[in-house]
mmCIF file of C-alpha atoms in Angstrom:
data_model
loop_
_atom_site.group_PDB
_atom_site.id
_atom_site.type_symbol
_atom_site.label_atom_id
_atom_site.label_comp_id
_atom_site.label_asym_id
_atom_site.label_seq_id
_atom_site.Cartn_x
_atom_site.Cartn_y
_atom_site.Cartn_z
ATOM 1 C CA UNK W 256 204.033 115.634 141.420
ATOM 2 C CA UNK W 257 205.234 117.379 138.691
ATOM 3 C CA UNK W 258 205.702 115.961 134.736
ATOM 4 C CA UNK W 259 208.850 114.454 133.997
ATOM 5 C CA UNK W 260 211.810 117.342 132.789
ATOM 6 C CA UNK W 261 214.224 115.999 130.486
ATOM 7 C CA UNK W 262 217.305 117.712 131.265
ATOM 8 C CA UNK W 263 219.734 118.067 127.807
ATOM 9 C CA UNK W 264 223.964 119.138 127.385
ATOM 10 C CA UNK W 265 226.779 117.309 129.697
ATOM 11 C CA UNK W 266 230.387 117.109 128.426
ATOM 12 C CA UNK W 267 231.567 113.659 129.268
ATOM 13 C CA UNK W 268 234.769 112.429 128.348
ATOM 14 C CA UNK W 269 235.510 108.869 126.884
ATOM 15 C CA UNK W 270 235.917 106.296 129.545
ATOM 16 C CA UNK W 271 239.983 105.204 128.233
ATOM 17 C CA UNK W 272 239.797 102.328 130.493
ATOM 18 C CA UNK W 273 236.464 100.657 128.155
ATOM 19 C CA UNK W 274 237.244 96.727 127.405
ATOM 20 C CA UNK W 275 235.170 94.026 126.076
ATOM 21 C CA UNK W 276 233.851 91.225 128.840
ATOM 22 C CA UNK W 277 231.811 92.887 130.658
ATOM 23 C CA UNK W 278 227.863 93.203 130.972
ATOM 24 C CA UNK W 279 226.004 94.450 128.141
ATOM 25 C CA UNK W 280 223.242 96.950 128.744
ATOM 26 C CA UNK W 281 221.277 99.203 126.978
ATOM 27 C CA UNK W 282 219.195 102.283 128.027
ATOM 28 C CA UNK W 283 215.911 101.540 129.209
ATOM 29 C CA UNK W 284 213.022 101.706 126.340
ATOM 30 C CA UNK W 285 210.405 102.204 129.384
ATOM 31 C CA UNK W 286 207.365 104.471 130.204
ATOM 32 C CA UNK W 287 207.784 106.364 133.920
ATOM 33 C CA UNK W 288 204.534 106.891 136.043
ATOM 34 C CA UNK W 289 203.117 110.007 135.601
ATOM 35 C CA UNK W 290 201.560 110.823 139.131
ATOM 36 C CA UNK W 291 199.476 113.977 137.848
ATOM 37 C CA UNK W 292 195.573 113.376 138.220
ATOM 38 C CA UNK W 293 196.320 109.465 137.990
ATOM 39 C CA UNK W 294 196.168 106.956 140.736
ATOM 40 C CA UNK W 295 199.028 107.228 143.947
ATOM 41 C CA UNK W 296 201.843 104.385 143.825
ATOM 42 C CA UNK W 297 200.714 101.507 145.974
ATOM 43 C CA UNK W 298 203.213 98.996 144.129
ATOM 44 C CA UNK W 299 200.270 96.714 142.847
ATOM 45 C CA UNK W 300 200.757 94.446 140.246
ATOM 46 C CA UNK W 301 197.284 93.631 138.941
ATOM 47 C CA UNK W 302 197.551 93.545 135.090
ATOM 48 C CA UNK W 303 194.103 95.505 135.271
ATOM 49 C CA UNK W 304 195.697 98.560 136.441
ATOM 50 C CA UNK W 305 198.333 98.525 134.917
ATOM 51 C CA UNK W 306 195.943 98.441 131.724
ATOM 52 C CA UNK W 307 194.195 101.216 132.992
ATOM 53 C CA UNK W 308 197.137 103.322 133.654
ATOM 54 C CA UNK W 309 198.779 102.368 129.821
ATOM 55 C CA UNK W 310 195.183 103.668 127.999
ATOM 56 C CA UNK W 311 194.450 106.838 130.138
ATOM 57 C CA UNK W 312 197.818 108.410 129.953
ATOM 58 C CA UNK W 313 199.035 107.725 133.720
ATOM 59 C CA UNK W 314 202.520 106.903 132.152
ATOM 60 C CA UNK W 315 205.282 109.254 129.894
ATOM 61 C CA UNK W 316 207.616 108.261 127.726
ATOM 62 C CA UNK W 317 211.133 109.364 127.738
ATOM 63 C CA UNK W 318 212.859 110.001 124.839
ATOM 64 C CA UNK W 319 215.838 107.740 123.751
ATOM 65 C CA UNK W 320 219.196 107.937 124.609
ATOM 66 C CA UNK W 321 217.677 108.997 128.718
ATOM 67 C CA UNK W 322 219.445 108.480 131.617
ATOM 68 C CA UNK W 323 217.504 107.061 134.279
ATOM 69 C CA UNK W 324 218.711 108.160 137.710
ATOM 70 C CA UNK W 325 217.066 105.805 141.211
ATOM 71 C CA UNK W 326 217.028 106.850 144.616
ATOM 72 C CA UNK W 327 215.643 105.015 147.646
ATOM 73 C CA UNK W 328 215.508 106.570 150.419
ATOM 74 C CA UNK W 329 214.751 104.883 153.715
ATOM 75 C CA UNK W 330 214.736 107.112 156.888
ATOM 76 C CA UNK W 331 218.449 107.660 157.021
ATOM 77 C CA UNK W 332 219.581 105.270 154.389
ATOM 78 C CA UNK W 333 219.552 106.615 150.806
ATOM 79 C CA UNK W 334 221.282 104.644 147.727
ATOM 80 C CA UNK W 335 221.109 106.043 143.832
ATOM 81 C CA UNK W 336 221.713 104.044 141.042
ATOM 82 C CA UNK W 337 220.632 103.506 137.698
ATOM 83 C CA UNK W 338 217.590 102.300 135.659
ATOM 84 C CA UNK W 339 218.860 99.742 132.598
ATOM 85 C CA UNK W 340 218.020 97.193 130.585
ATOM 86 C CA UNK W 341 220.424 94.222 130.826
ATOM 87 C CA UNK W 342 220.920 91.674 128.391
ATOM 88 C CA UNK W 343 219.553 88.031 129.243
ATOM 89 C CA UNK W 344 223.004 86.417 127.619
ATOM 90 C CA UNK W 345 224.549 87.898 130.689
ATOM 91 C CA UNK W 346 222.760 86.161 132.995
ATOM 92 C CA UNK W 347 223.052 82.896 131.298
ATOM 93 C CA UNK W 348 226.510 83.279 130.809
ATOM 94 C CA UNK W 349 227.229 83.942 134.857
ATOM 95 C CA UNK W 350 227.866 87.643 134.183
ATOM 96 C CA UNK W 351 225.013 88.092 136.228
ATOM 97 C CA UNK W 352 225.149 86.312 139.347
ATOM 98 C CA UNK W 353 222.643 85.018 141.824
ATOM 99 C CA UNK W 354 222.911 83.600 145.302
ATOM 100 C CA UNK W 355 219.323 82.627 146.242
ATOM 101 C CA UNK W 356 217.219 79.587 144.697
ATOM 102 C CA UNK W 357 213.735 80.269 143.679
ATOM 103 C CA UNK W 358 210.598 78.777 144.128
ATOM 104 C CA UNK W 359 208.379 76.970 141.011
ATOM 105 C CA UNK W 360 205.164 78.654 142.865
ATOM 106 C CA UNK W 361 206.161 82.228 142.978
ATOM 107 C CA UNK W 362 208.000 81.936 139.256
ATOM 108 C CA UNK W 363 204.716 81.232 137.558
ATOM 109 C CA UNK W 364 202.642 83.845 139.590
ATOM 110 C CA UNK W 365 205.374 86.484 138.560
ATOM 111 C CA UNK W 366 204.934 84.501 134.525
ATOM 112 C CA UNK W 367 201.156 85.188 134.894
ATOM 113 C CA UNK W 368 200.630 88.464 135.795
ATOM 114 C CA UNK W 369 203.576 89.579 133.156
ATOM 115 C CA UNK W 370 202.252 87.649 130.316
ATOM 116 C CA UNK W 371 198.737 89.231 131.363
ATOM 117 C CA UNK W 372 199.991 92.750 131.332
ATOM 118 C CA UNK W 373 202.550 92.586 128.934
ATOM 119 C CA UNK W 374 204.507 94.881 131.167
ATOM 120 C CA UNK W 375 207.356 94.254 133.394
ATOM 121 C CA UNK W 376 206.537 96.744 136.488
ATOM 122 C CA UNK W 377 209.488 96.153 138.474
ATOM 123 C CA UNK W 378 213.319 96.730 137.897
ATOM 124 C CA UNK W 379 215.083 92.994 139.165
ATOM 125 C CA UNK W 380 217.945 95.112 141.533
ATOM 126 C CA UNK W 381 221.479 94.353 141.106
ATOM 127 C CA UNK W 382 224.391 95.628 142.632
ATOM 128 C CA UNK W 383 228.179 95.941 141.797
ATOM 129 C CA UNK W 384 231.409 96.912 143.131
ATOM 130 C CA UNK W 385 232.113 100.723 143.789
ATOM 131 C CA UNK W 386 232.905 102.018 140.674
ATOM 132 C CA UNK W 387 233.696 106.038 141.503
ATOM 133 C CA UNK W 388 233.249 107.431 137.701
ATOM 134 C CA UNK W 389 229.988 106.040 137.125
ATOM 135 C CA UNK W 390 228.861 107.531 140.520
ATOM 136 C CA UNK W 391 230.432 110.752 139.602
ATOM 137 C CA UNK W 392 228.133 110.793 136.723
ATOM 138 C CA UNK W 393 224.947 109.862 138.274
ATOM 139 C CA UNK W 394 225.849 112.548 141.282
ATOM 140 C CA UNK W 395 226.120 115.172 138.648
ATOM 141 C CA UNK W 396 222.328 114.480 137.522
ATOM 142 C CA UNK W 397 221.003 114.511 141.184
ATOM 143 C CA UNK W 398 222.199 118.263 141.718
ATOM 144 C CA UNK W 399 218.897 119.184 140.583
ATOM 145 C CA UNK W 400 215.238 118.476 141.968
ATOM 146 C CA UNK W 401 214.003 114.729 140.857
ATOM 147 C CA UNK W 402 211.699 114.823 138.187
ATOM 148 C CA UNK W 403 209.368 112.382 140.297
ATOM 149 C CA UNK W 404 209.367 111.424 143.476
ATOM 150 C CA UNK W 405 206.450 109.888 145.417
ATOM 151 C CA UNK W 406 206.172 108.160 149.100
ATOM 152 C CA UNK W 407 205.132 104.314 149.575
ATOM 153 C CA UNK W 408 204.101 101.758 151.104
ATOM 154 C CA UNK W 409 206.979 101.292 154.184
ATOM 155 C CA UNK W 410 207.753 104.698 154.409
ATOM 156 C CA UNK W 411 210.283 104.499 151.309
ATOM 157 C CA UNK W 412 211.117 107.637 149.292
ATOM 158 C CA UNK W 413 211.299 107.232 145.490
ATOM 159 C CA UNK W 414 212.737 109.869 143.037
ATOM 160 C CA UNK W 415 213.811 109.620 139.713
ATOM 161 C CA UNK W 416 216.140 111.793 137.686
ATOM 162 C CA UNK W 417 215.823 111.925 133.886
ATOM 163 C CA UNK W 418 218.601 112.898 131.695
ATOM 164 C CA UNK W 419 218.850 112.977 127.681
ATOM 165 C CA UNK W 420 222.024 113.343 127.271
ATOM 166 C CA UNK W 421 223.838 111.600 124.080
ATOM 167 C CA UNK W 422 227.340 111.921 125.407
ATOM 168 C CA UNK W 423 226.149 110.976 128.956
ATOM 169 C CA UNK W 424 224.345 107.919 127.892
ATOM 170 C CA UNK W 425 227.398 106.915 126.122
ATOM 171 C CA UNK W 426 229.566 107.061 129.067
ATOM 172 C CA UNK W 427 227.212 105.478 131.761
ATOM 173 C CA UNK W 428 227.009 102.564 129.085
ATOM 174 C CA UNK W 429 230.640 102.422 128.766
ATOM 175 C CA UNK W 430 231.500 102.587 132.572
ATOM 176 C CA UNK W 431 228.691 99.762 133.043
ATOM 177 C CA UNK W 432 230.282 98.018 129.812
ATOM 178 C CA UNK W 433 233.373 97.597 132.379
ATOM 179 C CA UNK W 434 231.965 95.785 134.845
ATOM 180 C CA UNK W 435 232.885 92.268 134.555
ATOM 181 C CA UNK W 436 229.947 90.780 137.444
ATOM 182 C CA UNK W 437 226.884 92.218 138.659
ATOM 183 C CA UNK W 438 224.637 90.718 141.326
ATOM 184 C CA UNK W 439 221.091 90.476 142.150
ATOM 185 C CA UNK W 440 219.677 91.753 145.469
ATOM 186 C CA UNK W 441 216.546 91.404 145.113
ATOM 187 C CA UNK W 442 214.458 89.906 142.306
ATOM 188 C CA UNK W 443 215.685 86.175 141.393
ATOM 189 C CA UNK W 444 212.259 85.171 140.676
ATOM 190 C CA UNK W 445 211.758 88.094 138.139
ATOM 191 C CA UNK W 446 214.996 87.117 136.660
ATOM 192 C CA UNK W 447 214.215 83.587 136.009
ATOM 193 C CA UNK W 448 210.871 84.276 134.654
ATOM 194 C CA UNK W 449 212.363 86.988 132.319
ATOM 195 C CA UNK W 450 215.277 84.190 130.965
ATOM 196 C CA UNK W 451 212.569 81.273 130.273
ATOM 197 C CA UNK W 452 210.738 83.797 128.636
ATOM 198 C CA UNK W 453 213.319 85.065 126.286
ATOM 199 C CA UNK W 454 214.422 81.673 125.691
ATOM 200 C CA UNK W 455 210.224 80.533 125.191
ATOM 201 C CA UNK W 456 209.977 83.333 122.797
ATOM 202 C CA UNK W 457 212.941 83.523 120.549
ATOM 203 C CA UNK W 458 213.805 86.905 119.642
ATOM 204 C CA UNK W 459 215.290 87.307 116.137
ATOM 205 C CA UNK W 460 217.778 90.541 117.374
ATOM 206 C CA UNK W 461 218.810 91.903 119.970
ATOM 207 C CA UNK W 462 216.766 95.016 119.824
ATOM 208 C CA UNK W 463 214.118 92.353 120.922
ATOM 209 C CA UNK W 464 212.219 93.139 124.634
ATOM 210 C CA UNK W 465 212.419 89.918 125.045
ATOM 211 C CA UNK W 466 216.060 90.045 124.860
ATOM 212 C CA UNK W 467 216.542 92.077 127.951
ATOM 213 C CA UNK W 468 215.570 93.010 131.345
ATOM 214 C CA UNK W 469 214.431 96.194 133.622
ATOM 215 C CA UNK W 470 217.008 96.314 136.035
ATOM 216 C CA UNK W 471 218.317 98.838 139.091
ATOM 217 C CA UNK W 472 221.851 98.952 139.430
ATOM 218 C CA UNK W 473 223.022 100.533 142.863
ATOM 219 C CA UNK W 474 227.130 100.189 144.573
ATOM 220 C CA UNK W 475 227.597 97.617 146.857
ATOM 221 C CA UNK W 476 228.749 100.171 149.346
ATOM 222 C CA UNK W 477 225.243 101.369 149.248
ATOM 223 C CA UNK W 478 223.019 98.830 149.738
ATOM 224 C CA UNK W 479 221.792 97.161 153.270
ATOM 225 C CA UNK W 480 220.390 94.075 153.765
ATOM 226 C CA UNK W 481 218.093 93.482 157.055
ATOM 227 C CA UNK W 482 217.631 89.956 158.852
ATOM 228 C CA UNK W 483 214.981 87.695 157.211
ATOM 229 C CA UNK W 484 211.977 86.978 159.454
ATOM 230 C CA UNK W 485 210.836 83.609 159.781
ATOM 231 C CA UNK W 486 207.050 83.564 160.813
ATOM 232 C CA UNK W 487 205.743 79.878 162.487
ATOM 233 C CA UNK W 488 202.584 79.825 163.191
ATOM 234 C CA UNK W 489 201.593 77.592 167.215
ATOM 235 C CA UNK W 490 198.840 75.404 166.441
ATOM 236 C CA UNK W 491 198.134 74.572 170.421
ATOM 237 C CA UNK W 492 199.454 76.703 173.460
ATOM 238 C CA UNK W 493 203.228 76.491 174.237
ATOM 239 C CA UNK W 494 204.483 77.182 177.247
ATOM 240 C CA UNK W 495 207.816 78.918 177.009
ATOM 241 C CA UNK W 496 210.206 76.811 179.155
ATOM 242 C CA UNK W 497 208.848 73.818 177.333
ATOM 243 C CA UNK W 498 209.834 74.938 174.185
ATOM 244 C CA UNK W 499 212.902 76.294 174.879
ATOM 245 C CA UNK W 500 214.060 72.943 176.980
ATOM 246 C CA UNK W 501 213.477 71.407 173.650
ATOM 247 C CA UNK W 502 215.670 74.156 171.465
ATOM 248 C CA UNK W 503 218.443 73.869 174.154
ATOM 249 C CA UNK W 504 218.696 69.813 173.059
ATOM 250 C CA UNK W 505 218.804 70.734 168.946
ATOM 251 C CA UNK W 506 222.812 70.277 168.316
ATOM 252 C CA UNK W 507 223.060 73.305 166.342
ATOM 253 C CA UNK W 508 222.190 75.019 169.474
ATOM 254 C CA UNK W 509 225.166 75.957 171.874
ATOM 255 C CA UNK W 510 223.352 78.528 174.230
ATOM 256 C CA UNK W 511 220.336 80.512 174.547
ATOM 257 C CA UNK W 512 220.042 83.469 176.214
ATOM 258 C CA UNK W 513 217.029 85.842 177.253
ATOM 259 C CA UNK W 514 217.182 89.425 176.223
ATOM 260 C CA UNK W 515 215.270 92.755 176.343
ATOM 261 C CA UNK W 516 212.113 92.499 174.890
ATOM 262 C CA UNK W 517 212.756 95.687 172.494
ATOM 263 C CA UNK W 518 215.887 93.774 170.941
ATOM 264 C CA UNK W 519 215.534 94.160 166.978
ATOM 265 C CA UNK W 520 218.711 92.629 165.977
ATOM 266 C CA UNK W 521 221.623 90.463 166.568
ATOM 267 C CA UNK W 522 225.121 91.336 168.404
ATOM 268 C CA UNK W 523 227.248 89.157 166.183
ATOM 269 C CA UNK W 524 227.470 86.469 163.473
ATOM 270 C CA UNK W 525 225.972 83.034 164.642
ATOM 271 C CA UNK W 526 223.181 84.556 166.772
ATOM 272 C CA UNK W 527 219.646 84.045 165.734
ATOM 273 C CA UNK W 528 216.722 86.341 167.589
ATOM 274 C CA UNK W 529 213.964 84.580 168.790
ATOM 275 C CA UNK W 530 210.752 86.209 169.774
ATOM 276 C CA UNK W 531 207.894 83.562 172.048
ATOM 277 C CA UNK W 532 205.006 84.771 174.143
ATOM 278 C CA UNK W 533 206.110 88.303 174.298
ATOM 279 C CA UNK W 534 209.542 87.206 175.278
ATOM 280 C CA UNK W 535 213.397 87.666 173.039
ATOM 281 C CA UNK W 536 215.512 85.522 173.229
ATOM 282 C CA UNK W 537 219.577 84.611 171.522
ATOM 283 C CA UNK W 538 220.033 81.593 170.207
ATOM 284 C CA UNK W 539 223.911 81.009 169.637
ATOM 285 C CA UNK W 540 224.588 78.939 166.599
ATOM 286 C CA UNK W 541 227.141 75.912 165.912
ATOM 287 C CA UNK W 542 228.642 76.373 162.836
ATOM 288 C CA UNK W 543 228.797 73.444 160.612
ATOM 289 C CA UNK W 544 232.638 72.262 160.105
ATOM 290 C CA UNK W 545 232.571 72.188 156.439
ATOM 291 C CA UNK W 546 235.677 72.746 153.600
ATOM 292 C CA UNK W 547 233.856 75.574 152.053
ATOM 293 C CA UNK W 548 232.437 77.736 154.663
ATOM 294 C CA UNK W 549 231.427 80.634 152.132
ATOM 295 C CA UNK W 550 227.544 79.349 152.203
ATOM 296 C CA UNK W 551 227.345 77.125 154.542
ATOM 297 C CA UNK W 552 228.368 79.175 157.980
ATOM 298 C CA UNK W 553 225.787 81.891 157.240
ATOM 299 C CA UNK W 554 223.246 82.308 159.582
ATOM 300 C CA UNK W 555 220.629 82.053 157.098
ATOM 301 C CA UNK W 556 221.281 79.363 155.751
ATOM 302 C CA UNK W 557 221.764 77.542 159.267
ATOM 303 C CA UNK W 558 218.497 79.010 160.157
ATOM 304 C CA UNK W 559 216.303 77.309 156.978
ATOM 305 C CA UNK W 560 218.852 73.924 156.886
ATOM 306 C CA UNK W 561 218.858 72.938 160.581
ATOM 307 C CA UNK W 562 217.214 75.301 163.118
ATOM 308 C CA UNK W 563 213.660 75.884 161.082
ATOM 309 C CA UNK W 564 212.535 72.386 160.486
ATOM 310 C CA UNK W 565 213.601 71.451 163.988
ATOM 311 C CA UNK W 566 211.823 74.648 165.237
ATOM 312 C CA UNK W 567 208.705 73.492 162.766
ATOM 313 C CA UNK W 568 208.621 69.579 164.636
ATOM 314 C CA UNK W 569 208.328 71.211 168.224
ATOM 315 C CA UNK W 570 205.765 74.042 167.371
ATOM 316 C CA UNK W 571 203.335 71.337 165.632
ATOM 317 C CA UNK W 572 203.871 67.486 167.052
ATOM 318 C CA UNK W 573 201.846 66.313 164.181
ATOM 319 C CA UNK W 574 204.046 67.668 161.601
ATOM 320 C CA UNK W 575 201.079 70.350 160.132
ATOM 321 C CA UNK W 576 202.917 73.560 160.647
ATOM 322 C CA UNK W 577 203.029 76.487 158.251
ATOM 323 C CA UNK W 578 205.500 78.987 157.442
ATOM 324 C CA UNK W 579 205.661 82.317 156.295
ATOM 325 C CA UNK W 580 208.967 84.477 155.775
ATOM 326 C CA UNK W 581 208.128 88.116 156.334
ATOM 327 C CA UNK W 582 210.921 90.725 155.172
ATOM 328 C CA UNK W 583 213.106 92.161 157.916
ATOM 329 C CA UNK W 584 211.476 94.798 160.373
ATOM 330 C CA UNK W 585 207.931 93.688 159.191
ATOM 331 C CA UNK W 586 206.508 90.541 161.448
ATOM 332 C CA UNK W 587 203.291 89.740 161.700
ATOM 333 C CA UNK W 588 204.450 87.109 164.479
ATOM 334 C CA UNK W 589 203.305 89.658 167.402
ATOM 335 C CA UNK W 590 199.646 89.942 166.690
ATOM 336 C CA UNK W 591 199.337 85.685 166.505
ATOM 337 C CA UNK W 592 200.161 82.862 168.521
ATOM 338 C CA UNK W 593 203.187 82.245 166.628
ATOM 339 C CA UNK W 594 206.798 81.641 167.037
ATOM 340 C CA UNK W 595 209.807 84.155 165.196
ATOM 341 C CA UNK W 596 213.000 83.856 164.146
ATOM 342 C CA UNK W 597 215.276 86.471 162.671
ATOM 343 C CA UNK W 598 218.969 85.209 161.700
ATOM 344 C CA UNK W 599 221.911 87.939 161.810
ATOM 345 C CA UNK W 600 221.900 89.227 158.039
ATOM 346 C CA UNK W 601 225.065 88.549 156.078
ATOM 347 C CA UNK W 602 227.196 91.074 154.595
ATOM 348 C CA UNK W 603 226.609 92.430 150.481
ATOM 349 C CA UNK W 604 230.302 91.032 151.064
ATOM 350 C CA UNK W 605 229.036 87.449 151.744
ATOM 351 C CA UNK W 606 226.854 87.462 149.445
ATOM 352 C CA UNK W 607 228.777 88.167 146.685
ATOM 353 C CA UNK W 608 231.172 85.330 147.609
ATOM 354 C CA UNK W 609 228.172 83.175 147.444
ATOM 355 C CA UNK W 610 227.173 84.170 143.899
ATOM 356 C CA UNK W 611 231.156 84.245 142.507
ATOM 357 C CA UNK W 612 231.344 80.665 144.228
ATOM 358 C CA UNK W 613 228.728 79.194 142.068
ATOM 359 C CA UNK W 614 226.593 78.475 145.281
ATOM 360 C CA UNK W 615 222.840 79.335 146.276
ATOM 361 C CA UNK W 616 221.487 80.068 149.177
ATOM 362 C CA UNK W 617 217.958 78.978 150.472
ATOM 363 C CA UNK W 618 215.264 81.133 148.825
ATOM 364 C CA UNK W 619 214.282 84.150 150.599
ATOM 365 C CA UNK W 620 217.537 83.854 152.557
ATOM 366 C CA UNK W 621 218.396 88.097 152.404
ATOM 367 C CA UNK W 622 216.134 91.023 152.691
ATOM 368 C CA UNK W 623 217.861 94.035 150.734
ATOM 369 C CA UNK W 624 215.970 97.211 151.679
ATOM 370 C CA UNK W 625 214.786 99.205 150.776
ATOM 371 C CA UNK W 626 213.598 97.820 147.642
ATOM 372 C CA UNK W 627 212.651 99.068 143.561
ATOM 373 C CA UNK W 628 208.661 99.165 143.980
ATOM 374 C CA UNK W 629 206.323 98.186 141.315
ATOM 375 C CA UNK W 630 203.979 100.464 138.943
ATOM 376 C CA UNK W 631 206.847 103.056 139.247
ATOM 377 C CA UNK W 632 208.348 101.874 135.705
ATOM 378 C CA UNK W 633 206.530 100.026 133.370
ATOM 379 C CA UNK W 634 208.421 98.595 130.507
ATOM 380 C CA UNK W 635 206.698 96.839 127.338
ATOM 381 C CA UNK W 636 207.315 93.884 125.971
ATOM 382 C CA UNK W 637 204.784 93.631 122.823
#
């Protein structure tokens, strides 16, 4: 891979339609991997590499104001947004939204490793509605080759455009300034660790790290979001039409229906996948009659609130089952005695109803791919 290129000159003109309200963001004070003799991008986290990488030169630093174009590209899916930092206030103040809980555990793994490095290593990823100007801009940048790209783990395609560009930086800030609501895809448990830290260590301005986050920003039109896999291990041998006699008697169950082994998704809304001793199977969903349906009818939450823990009662009698939730497309149900479930994914449109609503879903209810990886950007906060 080649070193980073800092490509200079754009005539922008002044966004007209700039108003106060919306998020605040800043351009990214971060270091970019430099690939060149250093180690290949494997998206670990261990704070000793990332020491390693910070003393012996494995990252560059661009120069300030850059513009920090993102592309993921996932066999035929590609979405390009842009690198920021976005201010903490925001998220306390709803401006940035979430729709997913979080769990204590994961939080303080994510706190220990970042407190350890000292680095964040991972943009949170947010999206927003279309907004055709600031893709205009960000289009312009990606006429040229990236200035790094680099393949990894799942097959994902990273590149990175960098752009100093005064009057450009202005404008993306401007056109982001705009926004009134962003929302995170994927990284709720980075987000929360990054607020209680910025509230743990009181920053005295807000050119503090500690002030801000790393985050992706990408159109909603872009983004995809894959059914969630829910991973059960069997503790004793289960004989298919035993198990499924008992599924057929859960209430939220209206029908189930055997299909082609090969199946990988779900027809329609209300239609969980269920894979059992090398066998699919559709499980059709009753939706809960509710006031507010804008959480509660959502397969995924249907799935974790009623179907899973009746699911968890007939794989293990004695109430001892685990569970692991595997991101969609990657199971590891097939090579154990174990039992899977993959709800129909909900729409970015759902989603973002979910977050405007106030409401949360389960955690680990949506599996936005592809996804930011970590070690690409490392950004300092000491």
């Amino acid at each position: 891979m080649n070193a980073p290129r800092i490509q200079h000159t754009t005539t922008v003109p002044r966004n007209s339609d700039h108003h106060s309200g919306g998020i605040t963001v800043r351009h990214p004070r971060l270091l970019v991997l430099d690939q060149r003799g250093s180690e290949p991008l494997d998206g670990s986290i261990e704070p000793e590499r990332v020491r390693r990488l910070l003393g012996g030169g494995g990252y560059t630093r661009p120069p300030l104001p850059t513009v920090v174009v993102y592309r993921l590209r996932a066999g035929r899916h590609q979405q390009t947004g842009v690198v920021v930092e976005v201010s903490l206030d925001d998220y306390r103040a709803g401006r940035i939204r979430r729709h997913e809980a979080t769990r204590p555990e994961r939080e303080h793994r994510i706190e220990q490793l970042t407190e350890a490095s000292g680095v964040e290593q991972m943009p949170v990823t947010l999206t927003h509605p279309d907004r055709p100007r600031l893709s205009e801009f960000l289009a312009g940048v990606t006429e040229r080759e990236p200035d790094l790209q680099a393949d990894a783990t799942g097959g994902v395609r990273h590149s990175v455009w960098l752009r100093q560009d005064t009057v450009l930086a202005r404008a993306v800030r401007e056109e982001l300034a705009s926004v009134p609501a962003v929302y995170i895809a994927d990284g709720h448990h980075r987000m929360a660790v990054a607020e209680r830290n910025g509230r743990s260590h009181r920053h005295s301005t807000e050119e503090d790290p500690r002030a801000f986050t790393l985050a992706a920003l990408f159109p909603s039109s872009q983004m995809r979001i894959l059914g969630y896999h829910r991973c059960l291990p069997a503790h004793r041998e289960l004989s298919t039409a035993w198990v499924l006699e008992r599924l057929t008697a859960l209430p939220v169950v209206t029908r189930i229906e055997e299909c082609t082994s090969t199946a990988t998704t779900n027809p329609a809304a209300g239609v969980v996948l269920l894979r059992l001793n090398d066998r699919c199977f559709r499980l059709w969903l009753r939706s809960p009659i509710e006031p507010n349906q804008v959480r509660a009818g959502l397969d995924a939450v249907l799935l974790d609130e009623q179907l899973l823990p009746a699911v968890s009662r007939i794989v293990d009698q004695n109430g001892q089952h685990g569970e692991s939730s595997d991101g969609g497309g990657k199971c590891w149900c097939s090579s154990r005695n174990a039992i899977c479930l993959v709800p129909h994914p909900p729409t970015v449109e759902q989603v973002m109803a979910v977050s405007d609503s106030g409401s949360v879903m389960p955690p680990k209810s949506t599996w936005f791919d592809p996804k930011a990886v970590a070690g690409l950007f490392a950004r300092e906060l000491r």
